[in-house]
Amino acid sequence: MYSETEDVIRALAENAEGVCRAYLPAGRREGSYWIVGDLQNNPGRSLFVRLTGPASGPGAAGKFTDGATGEHGDLLDIICERTGISRFPDLLAEARAHLGRPQPVLPDAPVPKKAKAPGGTPAAAARLIAASMPIAGTLADTYLRSRGLTQGGRMTALRFHPKCWHRDEGQTRSIPRPALIAAVTDGAGGLQGVHRTWLAPDGQGKADVETQRRAMGHLLGNAVRLTPHDDILVVGEGIETMLSLVEAAPGLPVWAALSSGHLGAVLLPEGLQRLYIAIDRDPAGQRAAERLSARALDAGIAVRVLEPRLGDFNDDLRAYGAEALRQHLAGQIGPEDRQRLVG
């Protein structure tokens, strides 16, 4: 069954170098890769985009990985990051324009499509979630506690899979490894994807592999909703970062967007009055906060940015403890919300 999104992604991959030259011009081609500093088009050699390879699967053309941050995705994600476009239809329109394709003429009535569930779709994500278990007492719980995080066991968005398939770039065989599984959901609570963090055999850290984290499904605009929101929301990048805020301020509703690119594009819920953006202390986090702040302010939502003292809030939690982190947050949270710091 024809999917325009898959067709556009495939066409972008077939023209991967042209996409990179247009959206990551600070980089350059080296062999089969486009090398650049990061998704913000800074000079450097951390992020690499595969320019050649099969249409899908291991080594596929158009896939990127940032060795410094662990971010990964495809060329559509790069276009989203570089343009700041948040609505998926607008993102597809941008991609069509780059490819020189005409914009589609919408039919008078929607055409029903047959459901399809290949790997990497929300249906595949649902199968992985169904095969996982609550994390209390598992290696995932051990991993989180090694990071100073004690509340993961009560998060329904987090699961554990003892044998989640993993394969690094260039490997021909997948290996089952224990993994922390996080559900990525939309505003209606529908499962749209999953994020996997592969763990060491004893749970004391991440697995000793090149790619320690990987996501699948429809991530753009969605998030790992760790706790329910009400009229306020705290949204940031990593799962561990946002769980650190739960440790210090259990009354704050928190979401994890999983990366700076997705943080800038997360869709905000209706009825939200105040938004707190928990950033990592790096240029990517700053830029994502700027994009999300602009969208929130346009919607009439008050915005404050929460900044860690160190690289991220999990660094702060482990270095200074929950009480010190709570006091640090108290100086940044609006006075109307400070009572939420203690639950």
mmCIF file of C-alpha atoms in Angstrom:
data_model
loop_
_atom_site.group_PDB
_atom_site.id
_atom_site.type_symbol
_atom_site.label_atom_id
_atom_site.label_comp_id
_atom_site.label_asym_id
_atom_site.label_seq_id
_atom_site.Cartn_x
_atom_site.Cartn_y
_atom_site.Cartn_z
ATOM 1 C CA MET A 1 0.000 0.000 0.000
ATOM 2 C CA TYR A 2 1.367 3.399 -1.021
ATOM 3 C CA SER A 3 2.422 5.763 1.766
ATOM 4 C CA GLU A 4 3.395 9.273 0.739
ATOM 5 C CA THR A 5 5.434 9.776 3.905
ATOM 6 C CA GLU A 6 7.488 6.659 3.234
ATOM 7 C CA ASP A 7 7.854 7.699 -0.400
ATOM 8 C CA VAL A 8 9.134 11.159 0.598
ATOM 9 C CA ILE A 9 11.582 9.682 3.115
ATOM 10 C CA ARG A 10 12.819 7.252 0.468
ATOM 11 C CA ALA A 11 13.219 10.067 -2.081
ATOM 12 C CA LEU A 12 15.117 12.177 0.458
ATOM 13 C CA ALA A 13 17.438 9.213 1.124
ATOM 14 C CA GLU A 14 18.073 8.826 -2.606
ATOM 15 C CA ASN A 15 19.127 12.489 -2.629
ATOM 16 C CA ALA A 16 20.822 12.412 0.778
ATOM 17 C CA GLU A 17 23.842 14.494 -0.193
ATOM 18 C CA GLY A 18 21.651 17.226 -1.682
ATOM 19 C CA VAL A 19 19.552 17.333 1.500
ATOM 20 C CA CYS A 20 22.690 17.612 3.619
ATOM 21 C CA ARG A 21 24.150 20.376 1.446
ATOM 22 C CA ALA A 22 20.897 22.329 1.780
ATOM 23 C CA TYR A 23 20.199 21.854 5.496
ATOM 24 C CA LEU A 24 23.657 21.089 6.984
ATOM 25 C CA PRO A 25 25.927 23.236 4.802
ATOM 26 C CA ALA A 26 28.626 23.512 7.480
ATOM 27 C CA GLY A 27 29.453 19.825 6.917
ATOM 28 C CA ARG A 28 31.194 18.025 4.102
ATOM 29 C CA ARG A 29 31.195 14.642 2.422
ATOM 30 C CA GLU A 30 33.766 12.084 3.541
ATOM 31 C CA GLY A 31 33.413 8.764 1.763
ATOM 32 C CA SER A 32 29.890 7.451 2.273
ATOM 33 C CA TYR A 33 29.024 9.975 5.005
ATOM 34 C CA TRP A 34 28.183 13.638 5.458
ATOM 35 C CA ILE A 35 30.059 14.832 8.550
ATOM 36 C CA VAL A 36 29.060 17.886 10.600
ATOM 37 C CA GLY A 37 29.197 19.010 14.227
ATOM 38 C CA ASP A 38 25.559 18.591 15.214
ATOM 39 C CA LEU A 39 21.943 19.026 14.138
ATOM 40 C CA GLN A 40 22.310 22.784 14.604
ATOM 41 C CA ASN A 41 24.804 22.860 11.692
ATOM 42 C CA ASN A 42 27.796 23.737 13.836
ATOM 43 C CA PRO A 43 31.213 22.795 12.423
ATOM 44 C CA GLY A 44 32.658 19.559 13.766
ATOM 45 C CA ARG A 45 32.722 15.795 13.339
ATOM 46 C CA SER A 46 30.186 14.413 15.802
ATOM 47 C CA LEU A 47 27.166 13.878 13.563
ATOM 48 C CA PHE A 48 27.326 11.665 10.500
ATOM 49 C CA VAL A 49 24.666 11.022 7.858
ATOM 50 C CA ARG A 50 24.911 7.901 5.714
ATOM 51 C CA LEU A 51 24.739 8.936 2.051
ATOM 52 C CA THR A 52 24.668 5.486 0.466
ATOM 53 C CA GLY A 53 23.137 2.158 1.368
ATOM 54 C CA PRO A 54 19.928 0.156 1.086
ATOM 55 C CA ALA A 55 16.479 1.738 1.227
ATOM 56 C CA SER A 56 15.795 0.333 4.700
ATOM 57 C CA GLY A 57 17.292 -1.762 7.455
ATOM 58 C CA PRO A 58 20.889 -1.720 8.732
ATOM 59 C CA GLY A 59 23.116 0.761 6.927
ATOM 60 C CA ALA A 60 20.198 2.488 5.192
ATOM 61 C CA ALA A 61 20.929 5.704 3.337
ATOM 62 C CA GLY A 62 19.625 8.888 4.941
ATOM 63 C CA LYS A 63 20.052 7.766 8.562
ATOM 64 C CA PHE A 64 22.061 9.939 10.940
ATOM 65 C CA THR A 65 23.687 9.450 14.346
ATOM 66 C CA ASP A 66 25.267 12.043 16.625
ATOM 67 C CA GLY A 67 28.094 10.326 18.470
ATOM 68 C CA ALA A 68 28.174 12.993 21.180
ATOM 69 C CA THR A 69 24.479 13.051 22.114
ATOM 70 C CA GLY A 70 23.197 9.687 20.901
ATOM 71 C CA GLU A 71 20.549 11.406 18.768
ATOM 72 C CA HIS A 72 19.595 9.531 15.637
ATOM 73 C CA GLY A 73 16.951 9.641 12.959
ATOM 74 C CA ASP A 74 16.391 10.278 9.285
ATOM 75 C CA LEU A 75 16.552 13.182 6.864
ATOM 76 C CA LEU A 76 13.014 14.291 7.702
ATOM 77 C CA ASP A 77 14.158 14.768 11.309
ATOM 78 C CA ILE A 78 17.093 16.870 10.063
ATOM 79 C CA ILE A 79 14.753 19.096 8.039
ATOM 80 C CA CYS A 80 12.487 19.458 11.082
ATOM 81 C CA GLU A 81 15.414 20.473 13.297
ATOM 82 C CA ARG A 82 16.884 22.937 10.820
ATOM 83 C CA THR A 83 13.578 24.637 9.904
ATOM 84 C CA GLY A 84 11.797 24.518 13.268
ATOM 85 C CA ILE A 85 8.632 23.291 11.554
ATOM 86 C CA SER A 86 6.381 21.613 14.135
ATOM 87 C CA ARG A 87 3.319 20.506 12.130
ATOM 88 C CA PHE A 88 3.912 17.266 10.271
ATOM 89 C CA PRO A 89 1.901 18.283 7.146
ATOM 90 C CA ASP A 90 4.033 21.435 6.899
ATOM 91 C CA LEU A 91 7.180 19.350 7.304
ATOM 92 C CA LEU A 92 6.122 17.102 4.428
ATOM 93 C CA ALA A 93 5.414 20.210 2.345
ATOM 94 C CA GLU A 94 8.941 21.471 3.034
ATOM 95 C CA ALA A 95 10.394 18.115 1.995
ATOM 96 C CA ARG A 96 8.302 18.073 -1.188
ATOM 97 C CA ALA A 97 9.499 21.572 -2.020
ATOM 98 C CA HIS A 98 13.127 20.538 -1.589
ATOM 99 C CA LEU A 99 12.550 17.548 -3.858
ATOM 100 C CA GLY A 100 10.828 19.742 -6.450
ATOM 101 C CA ARG A 101 7.564 17.859 -6.111
ATOM 102 C CA PRO A 102 4.161 19.531 -6.523
ATOM 103 C CA GLN A 103 1.990 19.833 -3.457
ATOM 104 C CA PRO A 104 -0.835 17.265 -3.480
ATOM 105 C CA VAL A 105 -4.430 18.113 -4.320
ATOM 106 C CA LEU A 106 -6.523 16.999 -1.366
ATOM 107 C CA PRO A 107 -9.511 14.766 -2.173
ATOM 108 C CA ASP A 108 -13.040 15.849 -1.300
ATOM 109 C CA ALA A 109 -13.370 12.942 1.114
ATOM 110 C CA PRO A 110 -10.761 10.917 2.958
ATOM 111 C CA VAL A 111 -9.769 7.697 1.248
ATOM 112 C CA PRO A 112 -9.754 4.745 3.668
ATOM 113 C CA LYS A 113 -6.441 2.941 3.959
ATOM 114 C CA LYS A 114 -5.713 -0.578 5.084
ATOM 115 C CA ALA A 115 -3.860 -0.908 8.339
ATOM 116 C CA LYS A 116 -0.277 -2.025 8.037
ATOM 117 C CA ALA A 117 2.156 -2.902 10.786
ATOM 118 C CA PRO A 118 5.739 -3.226 9.581
ATOM 119 C CA GLY A 119 8.665 -2.729 11.930
ATOM 120 C CA GLY A 120 9.165 0.799 13.255
ATOM 121 C CA THR A 121 5.465 1.725 13.292
ATOM 122 C CA PRO A 122 3.184 2.415 16.277
ATOM 123 C CA ALA A 123 1.849 -1.125 15.865
ATOM 124 C CA ALA A 124 5.374 -2.518 16.239
ATOM 125 C CA ALA A 125 5.857 -0.258 19.259
ATOM 126 C CA ALA A 126 2.654 -1.643 20.776
ATOM 127 C CA ARG A 127 3.931 -5.197 20.342
ATOM 128 C CA LEU A 128 7.153 -4.307 22.155
ATOM 129 C CA ILE A 129 5.265 -2.629 24.998
ATOM 130 C CA ALA A 130 2.979 -5.667 25.307
ATOM 131 C CA ALA A 131 6.026 -7.940 25.590
ATOM 132 C CA SER A 132 7.549 -5.759 28.335
ATOM 133 C CA MET A 133 6.864 -5.685 32.065
ATOM 134 C CA PRO A 134 6.629 -3.095 34.869
ATOM 135 C CA ILE A 135 10.117 -2.035 35.931
ATOM 136 C CA ALA A 136 9.833 -2.406 39.721
ATOM 137 C CA GLY A 137 12.438 -4.898 40.876
ATOM 138 C CA THR A 138 13.968 -5.350 37.400
ATOM 139 C CA LEU A 139 17.333 -4.405 35.899
ATOM 140 C CA ALA A 140 15.680 -1.221 34.615
ATOM 141 C CA ASP A 141 14.882 -0.269 38.211
ATOM 142 C CA THR A 142 18.487 -1.079 39.147
ATOM 143 C CA TYR A 143 19.744 1.135 36.326
ATOM 144 C CA LEU A 144 17.577 4.083 37.324
ATOM 145 C CA ARG A 145 18.548 3.757 40.989
ATOM 146 C CA SER A 146 22.214 3.808 39.944
ATOM 147 C CA ARG A 147 21.415 7.269 38.554
ATOM 148 C CA GLY A 148 19.771 8.358 41.815
ATOM 149 C CA LEU A 149 16.240 7.813 40.463
ATOM 150 C CA THR A 150 13.878 5.972 42.810
ATOM 151 C CA GLN A 151 10.455 6.795 41.316
ATOM 152 C CA GLY A 152 10.681 4.957 37.985
ATOM 153 C CA GLY A 153 8.799 1.946 39.320
ATOM 154 C CA ARG A 154 5.566 3.948 39.579
ATOM 155 C CA MET A 155 5.738 5.346 36.048
ATOM 156 C CA THR A 156 3.349 3.476 33.759
ATOM 157 C CA ALA A 157 5.148 4.974 30.739
ATOM 158 C CA LEU A 158 8.286 2.994 31.639
ATOM 159 C CA ARG A 159 8.695 -0.758 31.115
ATOM 160 C CA PHE A 160 11.428 -3.395 31.094
ATOM 161 C CA HIS A 161 12.242 -5.968 28.428
ATOM 162 C CA PRO A 162 14.785 -8.644 29.403
ATOM 163 C CA LYS A 163 15.685 -9.578 25.797
ATOM 164 C CA CYS A 164 15.183 -6.608 23.495
ATOM 165 C CA TRP A 165 16.932 -7.115 20.147
ATOM 166 C CA HIS A 166 19.934 -4.874 19.536
ATOM 167 C CA ARG A 167 22.205 -4.485 16.543
ATOM 168 C CA ASP A 168 24.978 -1.913 16.095
ATOM 169 C CA GLU A 169 25.823 -0.279 12.779
ATOM 170 C CA GLY A 170 27.612 -2.751 10.533
ATOM 171 C CA GLN A 171 26.614 -5.826 12.533
ATOM 172 C CA THR A 172 24.838 -8.628 10.695
ATOM 173 C CA ARG A 173 23.294 -10.329 13.720
ATOM 174 C CA SER A 174 20.964 -8.947 16.393
ATOM 175 C CA ILE A 175 21.677 -9.767 20.040
ATOM 176 C CA PRO A 176 19.016 -9.789 22.803
ATOM 177 C CA ARG A 177 19.889 -7.394 25.624
ATOM 178 C CA PRO A 178 17.987 -6.064 28.652
ATOM 179 C CA ALA A 179 16.425 -2.671 27.967
ATOM 180 C CA LEU A 180 14.498 0.141 29.593
ATOM 181 C CA ILE A 181 11.429 0.745 27.398
ATOM 182 C CA ALA A 182 9.594 4.093 27.351
ATOM 183 C CA ALA A 183 6.201 4.618 25.736
ATOM 184 C CA VAL A 184 5.882 7.641 23.428
ATOM 185 C CA THR A 185 2.268 8.812 23.342
ATOM 186 C CA ASP A 186 0.202 11.542 21.680
ATOM 187 C CA GLY A 187 -2.189 14.040 23.219
ATOM 188 C CA ALA A 188 -5.029 11.513 23.277
ATOM 189 C CA GLY A 189 -2.859 8.968 25.096
ATOM 190 C CA GLY A 190 -2.401 6.811 22.009
ATOM 191 C CA LEU A 191 0.866 4.906 21.727
ATOM 192 C CA GLN A 192 2.903 6.311 18.827
ATOM 193 C CA GLY A 193 6.364 4.872 19.459
ATOM 194 C CA VAL A 194 8.884 3.579 21.966
ATOM 195 C CA HIS A 195 12.341 4.543 23.143
ATOM 196 C CA ARG A 196 14.813 1.812 24.107
ATOM 197 C CA THR A 197 17.841 2.168 26.393
ATOM 198 C CA TRP A 198 19.932 -1.010 26.410
ATOM 199 C CA LEU A 199 21.401 -1.879 29.792
ATOM 200 C CA ALA A 200 24.479 -3.577 31.173
ATOM 201 C CA PRO A 201 23.911 -7.196 32.308
ATOM 202 C CA ASP A 202 23.941 -6.112 35.974
ATOM 203 C CA GLY A 203 21.891 -2.969 35.384
ATOM 204 C CA GLN A 204 24.683 -0.720 36.650
ATOM 205 C CA GLY A 205 24.731 1.545 33.627
ATOM 206 C CA LYS A 206 24.031 1.320 29.918
ATOM 207 C CA ALA A 207 25.146 -1.574 27.731
ATOM 208 C CA ASP A 208 28.726 -1.455 26.431
ATOM 209 C CA VAL A 209 27.660 -0.988 22.805
ATOM 210 C CA GLU A 210 28.058 1.752 20.220
ATOM 211 C CA THR A 211 24.334 2.569 20.016
ATOM 212 C CA GLN A 212 22.938 2.560 23.549
ATOM 213 C CA ARG A 213 19.594 4.202 22.767
ATOM 214 C CA ARG A 214 17.221 4.016 19.859
ATOM 215 C CA ALA A 215 13.634 5.096 19.178
ATOM 216 C CA MET A 216 11.025 3.891 16.725
ATOM 217 C CA GLY A 217 7.568 4.980 15.676
ATOM 218 C CA HIS A 218 6.122 8.456 15.235
ATOM 219 C CA LEU A 219 8.068 10.697 17.614
ATOM 220 C CA LEU A 220 7.530 14.162 16.138
ATOM 221 C CA GLY A 221 5.253 16.198 18.382
ATOM 222 C CA ASN A 222 4.836 13.371 20.902
ATOM 223 C CA ALA A 223 6.565 12.625 24.224
ATOM 224 C CA VAL A 224 7.132 10.185 27.062
ATOM 225 C CA ARG A 225 4.456 11.390 29.474
ATOM 226 C CA LEU A 226 5.980 10.401 32.806
ATOM 227 C CA THR A 227 3.271 12.064 34.917
ATOM 228 C CA PRO A 228 -0.117 13.573 33.954
ATOM 229 C CA HIS A 229 -0.226 17.304 33.224
ATOM 230 C CA ASP A 230 -2.836 19.782 34.410
ATOM 231 C CA ASP A 231 -2.657 23.537 33.867
ATOM 232 C CA ILE A 232 1.144 23.464 34.078
ATOM 233 C CA LEU A 233 3.757 21.229 32.480
ATOM 234 C CA VAL A 234 7.505 20.707 32.652
ATOM 235 C CA VAL A 235 9.006 19.311 29.450
ATOM 236 C CA GLY A 236 12.641 18.483 28.721
ATOM 237 C CA GLU A 237 14.837 16.110 26.747
ATOM 238 C CA GLY A 238 15.994 12.883 28.397
ATOM 239 C CA ILE A 239 14.085 10.394 30.523
ATOM 240 C CA GLU A 240 16.730 10.432 33.266
ATOM 241 C CA THR A 241 16.746 14.234 33.253
ATOM 242 C CA MET A 242 13.013 14.478 33.772
ATOM 243 C CA LEU A 243 12.923 11.714 36.378
ATOM 244 C CA SER A 244 15.478 13.782 38.289
ATOM 245 C CA LEU A 245 12.916 16.571 38.544
ATOM 246 C CA VAL A 246 10.387 14.061 39.889
ATOM 247 C CA GLU A 247 12.888 13.158 42.642
ATOM 248 C CA ALA A 248 13.315 16.796 43.654
ATOM 249 C CA ALA A 249 9.834 18.138 42.904
ATOM 250 C CA PRO A 250 7.240 15.316 42.921
ATOM 251 C CA GLY A 251 4.350 17.731 42.437
ATOM 252 C CA LEU A 252 5.490 18.889 39.009
ATOM 253 C CA PRO A 253 3.990 17.136 35.944
ATOM 254 C CA VAL A 254 6.851 16.149 33.613
ATOM 255 C CA TRP A 255 7.288 14.905 30.030
ATOM 256 C CA ALA A 256 10.435 13.766 28.214
ATOM 257 C CA ALA A 257 10.727 14.713 24.528
ATOM 258 C CA LEU A 258 13.834 12.466 24.106
ATOM 259 C CA SER A 259 16.043 14.899 22.135
ATOM 260 C CA SER A 260 16.583 18.611 21.552
ATOM 261 C CA GLY A 261 15.053 18.323 18.078
ATOM 262 C CA HIS A 262 11.885 16.759 19.409
ATOM 263 C CA LEU A 263 11.784 19.120 22.392
ATOM 264 C CA GLY A 264 11.445 22.078 20.036
ATOM 265 C CA ALA A 265 8.580 20.364 18.189
ATOM 266 C CA VAL A 266 6.567 18.815 21.044
ATOM 267 C CA LEU A 267 2.828 19.521 20.773
ATOM 268 C CA LEU A 268 1.491 21.321 23.844
ATOM 269 C CA PRO A 269 -1.826 20.260 25.402
ATOM 270 C CA GLU A 270 -4.940 22.398 25.300
ATOM 271 C CA GLY A 271 -5.722 24.348 28.450
ATOM 272 C CA LEU A 272 -2.072 24.724 29.428
ATOM 273 C CA GLN A 273 -1.431 27.973 31.290
ATOM 274 C CA ARG A 274 2.225 27.745 32.300
ATOM 275 C CA LEU A 275 5.066 25.859 30.635
ATOM 276 C CA TYR A 276 8.465 25.132 32.168
ATOM 277 C CA ILE A 277 11.187 24.024 29.761
ATOM 278 C CA ALA A 278 13.931 22.002 31.478
ATOM 279 C CA ILE A 279 16.986 22.377 29.268
ATOM 280 C CA ASP A 280 20.333 20.638 29.118
ATOM 281 C CA ARG A 281 23.227 23.060 29.358
ATOM 282 C CA ASP A 282 24.322 22.964 25.721
ATOM 283 C CA PRO A 283 23.607 25.004 22.568
ATOM 284 C CA ALA A 284 21.126 22.436 21.244
ATOM 285 C CA GLY A 285 19.051 22.667 24.415
ATOM 286 C CA GLN A 286 19.065 26.450 24.283
ATOM 287 C CA ARG A 287 17.851 26.521 20.680
ATOM 288 C CA ALA A 288 15.129 23.960 21.346
ATOM 289 C CA ALA A 289 13.917 26.044 24.287
ATOM 290 C CA GLU A 290 13.786 29.131 22.083
ATOM 291 C CA ARG A 291 11.643 27.368 19.476
ATOM 292 C CA LEU A 292 9.273 25.859 22.008
ATOM 293 C CA SER A 293 9.045 29.132 23.960
ATOM 294 C CA ALA A 294 8.057 31.044 20.817
ATOM 295 C CA ARG A 295 5.283 28.560 20.021
ATOM 296 C CA ALA A 296 3.998 28.598 23.611
ATOM 297 C CA LEU A 297 3.970 32.386 23.821
ATOM 298 C CA ASP A 298 2.096 32.577 20.507
ATOM 299 C CA ALA A 299 -0.534 30.318 22.099
ATOM 300 C CA GLY A 300 -0.820 32.577 25.146
ATOM 301 C CA ILE A 301 1.058 30.228 27.490
ATOM 302 C CA ALA A 302 3.443 31.688 30.077
ATOM 303 C CA VAL A 303 6.944 30.228 29.792
ATOM 304 C CA ARG A 304 9.907 29.844 32.127
ATOM 305 C CA VAL A 305 13.164 28.017 31.396
ATOM 306 C CA LEU A 306 14.702 25.774 34.070
ATOM 307 C CA GLU A 307 18.492 25.518 33.880
ATOM 308 C CA PRO A 308 20.730 22.991 35.693
ATOM 309 C CA ARG A 309 23.965 23.972 37.372
ATOM 310 C CA LEU A 310 25.874 21.189 35.599
ATOM 311 C CA GLY A 311 25.272 19.510 32.228
ATOM 312 C CA ASP A 312 21.726 18.341 32.990
ATOM 313 C CA PHE A 313 19.440 17.846 35.971
ATOM 314 C CA ASN A 314 20.541 14.251 36.524
ATOM 315 C CA ASP A 315 24.112 15.510 36.881
ATOM 316 C CA ASP A 316 22.808 17.982 39.471
ATOM 317 C CA LEU A 317 20.846 15.303 41.341
ATOM 318 C CA ARG A 318 23.816 12.951 41.580
ATOM 319 C CA ALA A 319 26.262 15.694 42.502
ATOM 320 C CA TYR A 320 24.203 17.650 45.051
ATOM 321 C CA GLY A 321 21.210 15.516 46.061
ATOM 322 C CA ALA A 322 17.449 15.957 45.821
ATOM 323 C CA GLU A 323 17.107 18.679 48.468
ATOM 324 C CA ALA A 324 19.745 20.906 46.879
ATOM 325 C CA LEU A 325 18.111 20.401 43.479
ATOM 326 C CA ARG A 326 14.733 21.325 44.976
ATOM 327 C CA GLN A 327 16.172 24.553 46.351
ATOM 328 C CA HIS A 328 17.779 25.305 42.999
ATOM 329 C CA LEU A 329 14.413 24.812 41.257
ATOM 330 C CA ALA A 330 12.645 26.995 43.825
ATOM 331 C CA GLY A 331 14.618 29.953 42.545
ATOM 332 C CA GLN A 332 13.381 29.362 38.990
ATOM 333 C CA ILE A 333 9.793 28.161 39.455
ATOM 334 C CA GLY A 334 7.085 30.837 39.468
ATOM 335 C CA PRO A 335 5.759 31.726 42.942
ATOM 336 C CA GLU A 336 2.302 30.374 42.055
ATOM 337 C CA ASP A 337 3.775 26.880 41.554
ATOM 338 C CA ARG A 338 6.338 26.618 44.338
ATOM 339 C CA GLN A 339 3.986 24.643 46.576
ATOM 340 C CA ARG A 340 4.205 21.850 43.975
ATOM 341 C CA LEU A 341 7.888 21.316 44.726
ATOM 342 C CA VAL A 342 6.983 19.118 47.693
ATOM 343 C CA GLY A 343 4.163 17.156 46.022
#
